[in-house]
Coordinates of C-alpha atoms in Angstrom, one line a residue:
Chain O
E27 CA -16.4 14.9 9.5
D28 CA -15.8 12.3 6.9
Q29 CA -18.1 9.4 7.3
V30 CA -18.0 6.4 5.0
T31 CA -20.5 3.5 5.8
Q32 CA -20.6 -0.1 4.1
S33 CA -23.4 -2.1 4.1
P34 CA -24.5 -4.7 5.0
E35 CA -22.2 -5.9 7.8
A36 CA -22.4 -9.6 6.7
L37 CA -23.3 -11.3 3.5
R38 CA -23.6 -15.0 3.2
L39 CA -24.0 -16.3 -0.5
Q40 CA -24.6 -19.8 -2.3
E41 CA -22.1 -20.3 -4.8
G42 CA -23.4 -18.7 -8.1
E43 CA -25.6 -16.0 -6.1
S44 CA -24.6 -12.8 -7.5
S45 CA -25.1 -9.3 -5.2
S46 CA -23.8 -6.2 -4.5
L47 CA -22.1 -4.8 -1.6
N48 CA -22.7 -0.9 -0.9
C49 CA -20.1 1.8 0.3
S50 CA -22.0 5.0 1.1
Y51 CA -19.8 8.3 1.8
T52 CA -20.1 11.8 3.1
V53 CA -17.0 13.8 2.5
S54 CA -15.6 17.0 1.9
G55 CA -13.8 17.0 -1.6
L56 CA -13.2 13.5 -2.5
R57 CA -9.9 12.8 -4.5
G58 CA -10.7 8.8 -4.8
L59 CA -12.5 5.7 -3.9
F60 CA -10.8 2.5 -3.0
W61 CA -11.8 -1.2 -2.8
Y62 CA -9.8 -3.7 -0.8
R63 CA -10.2 -7.2 0.0
Q64 CA -8.6 -8.6 3.5
D65 CA -8.5 -12.4 4.3
P66 CA -8.1 -13.1 8.3
G67 CA -4.9 -12.5 9.9
K68 CA -3.8 -10.6 6.9
G69 CA -3.2 -6.9 5.7
P70 CA -5.6 -5.5 2.9
E71 CA -5.2 -6.4 -0.8
F72 CA -5.9 -3.5 -3.3
L73 CA -8.7 -4.5 -5.7
F74 CA -9.9 -0.9 -7.4
T75 CA -9.5 2.8 -7.6
L76 CA -12.7 4.8 -9.0
Y77 CA -12.0 8.9 -9.2
S78 CA -15.1 10.3 -10.8
A79 CA -19.3 9.4 -11.0
G80 CA -20.0 7.0 -13.7
E81 CA -16.6 5.1 -13.7
E82 CA -16.7 1.3 -13.1
K83 CA -14.0 -1.3 -13.2
E84 CA -13.9 -4.8 -13.7
K85 CA -11.7 -7.7 -12.5
E86 CA -12.9 -11.1 -12.7
R87 CA -16.1 -11.6 -10.7
L88 CA -16.0 -8.2 -9.4
K89 CA -17.3 -5.1 -10.9
A90 CA -17.1 -1.4 -9.1
T91 CA -19.0 1.2 -9.8
L92 CA -19.0 4.7 -8.5
T93 CA -21.8 7.7 -8.1
K94 CA -21.5 11.3 -6.3
K95 CA -22.7 9.7 -2.9
E96 CA -21.7 6.0 -3.2
S97 CA -19.9 3.1 -4.4
F98 CA -21.2 -0.6 -5.1
L99 CA -19.0 -3.6 -5.6
H100 CA -21.1 -6.3 -7.7
I101 CA -20.0 -9.9 -7.3
T102 CA -21.1 -11.8 -10.5
A103 CA -21.2 -15.9 -9.7
P104 CA -19.4 -15.6 -6.8
K105 CA -17.1 -18.8 -5.6
P106 CA -16.0 -19.9 -1.9
E107 CA -12.1 -18.2 -2.8
D108 CA -14.2 -15.2 -3.0
S109 CA -15.0 -14.9 1.1
A110 CA -13.0 -12.3 2.3
T111 CA -13.8 -8.9 4.1
Y112 CA -14.3 -6.3 1.7
L113 CA -13.4 -2.6 2.6
C114 CA -13.7 0.6 0.9
A115 CA -11.6 3.9 1.4
V116 CA -12.2 7.4 0.5
L117 CA -9.0 9.8 -0.1
T118 CA -10.2 13.0 1.0
R119 CA -8.6 16.4 2.3
T120 CA -6.6 17.0 5.4
A121 CA -8.3 18.8 8.6
G122 CA -6.9 22.0 7.6
G123 CA -8.1 21.8 4.0
T124 CA -4.9 22.5 2.4
S125 CA -4.2 19.1 0.7
Y126 CA -5.6 15.8 0.4
G127 CA -4.0 12.6 2.2
K128 CA -6.5 11.5 4.4
L129 CA -7.6 8.0 3.8
T130 CA -10.5 6.7 5.8
F131 CA -11.8 2.9 5.7
G132 CA -15.6 2.0 6.4
Q133 CA -16.0 -1.0 8.8
G134 CA -16.3 -3.3 5.5
T135 CA -18.5 -6.1 4.5
I136 CA -18.1 -10.1 5.6
L137 CA -18.5 -12.0 2.7
T138 CA -18.9 -15.7 3.1
V139 CA -19.8 -17.7 -0.1
H140 CA -20.7 -21.5 0.7
P141 CA -20.4 -24.2 -1.9
Chain J
N23 CA 10.9 -5.5 -2.5
A24 CA 10.3 -4.7 0.9
G25 CA 7.5 -2.4 0.4
V26 CA 5.8 -1.7 3.9
T27 CA 7.4 -2.9 6.8
Q28 CA 6.4 -2.8 10.6
T29 CA 8.6 -3.6 13.6
P30 CA 7.3 -5.8 15.8
K31 CA 5.1 -8.4 14.6
F32 CA 3.7 -9.4 17.7
R33 CA 4.0 -8.0 21.5
V34 CA 2.8 -8.4 24.8
L35 CA 2.6 -5.1 27.3
K36 CA 1.9 -4.6 30.9
T37 CA -0.7 -1.6 31.4
G38 CA 0.9 1.4 32.0
Q39 CA 4.0 0.1 29.6
S40 CA 5.1 2.0 26.6
M41 CA 6.4 1.5 23.4
T42 CA 7.1 2.6 19.9
L43 CA 5.8 0.9 16.7
L44 CA 7.8 1.5 13.7
C45 CA 6.6 1.7 10.0
A46 CA 9.4 2.2 7.1
Q47 CA 8.8 2.1 3.5
D48 CA 11.0 2.3 0.5
M49 CA 8.8 3.4 -1.9
N50 CA 9.4 7.0 -1.6
H51 CA 6.0 7.8 -0.6
E52 CA 4.8 11.1 0.7
Y53 CA 1.6 10.0 2.4
M54 CA 1.6 7.5 5.7
Y55 CA -0.9 5.9 8.3
W56 CA -1.4 4.4 11.3
Y57 CA -4.7 2.4 11.2
R58 CA -5.8 0.3 14.2
Q59 CA -8.5 -2.9 13.4
D60 CA -10.4 -4.7 16.2
P61 CA -12.4 -8.1 15.7
G62 CA -15.6 -7.4 13.2
M63 CA -14.4 -3.7 12.8
G64 CA -12.6 -2.0 9.4
L65 CA -9.7 0.1 9.8
R66 CA -9.8 3.3 12.0
L67 CA -7.4 5.5 11.2
I68 CA -5.3 7.0 14.2
H69 CA -2.7 9.4 13.0
Y70 CA -1.3 10.3 9.6
S71 CA 1.0 12.0 7.8
V72 CA 1.4 14.0 4.4
G73 CA 5.0 14.9 4.4
E74 CA 8.1 14.3 6.1
G75 CA 8.3 16.3 9.8
T76 CA 4.0 16.6 9.2
T77 CA 1.4 14.6 11.3
A78 CA -2.4 15.1 11.7
K79 CA -5.1 13.5 13.9
G80 CA -7.4 10.6 12.5
E81 CA -10.7 9.4 14.0
V82 CA -9.0 7.8 17.2
P83 CA -6.0 9.4 18.2
D84 CA -6.2 9.7 22.3
G85 CA -3.7 7.7 23.8
Y86 CA -0.8 7.5 20.8
N87 CA 1.6 9.9 19.2
V88 CA 3.6 9.9 16.1
S89 CA 6.5 11.2 14.6
R90 CA 7.6 11.3 11.2
L91 CA 11.1 12.7 11.2
K92 CA 12.3 11.0 7.9
K93 CA 10.4 10.8 5.0
Q94 CA 10.8 6.7 4.9
N95 CA 9.6 6.1 8.7
F96 CA 6.4 6.9 10.9
L97 CA 6.4 6.1 14.5
L98 CA 3.4 5.3 16.4
G99 CA 4.2 5.7 20.4
L100 CA 2.3 4.7 23.2
E101 CA 2.8 6.3 26.4
S102 CA 1.2 4.5 28.6
A103 CA -0.6 1.4 27.5
A104 CA -4.2 0.4 28.2
P105 CA -6.2 -2.5 27.7
S106 CA -8.6 -0.7 25.5
Q107 CA -5.0 -0.3 23.0
T108 CA -4.9 -4.2 22.4
S109 CA -5.6 -4.2 18.5
V110 CA -4.1 -5.1 15.1
Y111 CA -2.1 -2.2 14.0
F112 CA -1.5 -1.6 10.5
C113 CA 0.7 0.9 8.8
A114 CA 0.7 2.1 5.3
S115 CA 2.0 4.3 2.7
S116 CA 0.6 5.9 -0.6
P117 CA 2.4 8.4 -3.1
R118 CA 1.0 12.1 -2.9
Q119 CA -0.8 12.0 -6.5
G120 CA -3.7 10.1 -5.0
N121 CA -4.1 8.0 -8.0
T122 CA -2.9 4.5 -6.8
E123 CA -3.4 2.9 -3.8
A124 CA -2.1 2.7 -0.3
F125 CA 0.5 -0.3 0.2
F126 CA 0.1 -2.0 3.6
G127 CA 2.3 -3.7 6.3
Q128 CA 1.8 -7.0 7.8
G129 CA 0.3 -5.7 11.2
T130 CA 1.6 -5.7 14.3
R131 CA -0.6 -7.8 17.1
L132 CA -0.4 -6.1 20.4
T133 CA -1.6 -7.4 23.5
V134 CA -1.9 -5.2 26.6
V135 CA -2.9 -7.1 29.9

């Protein structure tokens, strides 16, 4: 059974204090790993897609990396507006293993950045 | 650009009532998903579909049924609603290539009393 675990569950930072969020996974046949941001009362907003170990993507203060067993979302010098829940998801094979298409999310990390 | 549209946005049901949530996408995506999200938790996969006429169970399928009769629509049914099904439901779709992100609807807030 595919499993996605995010840590920590919650993270409180001071503005400018860099840190990392973790997403570890145990899956069969990874097709891609996705990072999303979700603000209260809204649907998830796409951030990054990673496909192979060693791959890195950057966007403003965020940088995502991928290894064979986990992904990190690094936040450099965060601002209060970066406060949100960050979700990772993996795209894997269906139950029958005949195709890809199953998208499983972790439970998320709630990030709070204080001014 | 409508993207993914969920109907309704809010609903209150009495225990034992039935209802259907509709998800419609206009991007010609093969994959569609239904998730539920409870306070402090991520998105839990209820059912998904990898193409018209196909459905598969996710992590928490009990108490729900789905149908994908048309490629653009994915319906989630609750035959006999229970208070434990009070949640926010999100629908999403993505293309088969898997090289792009899933697009989400705005969510349906369901309360079962």
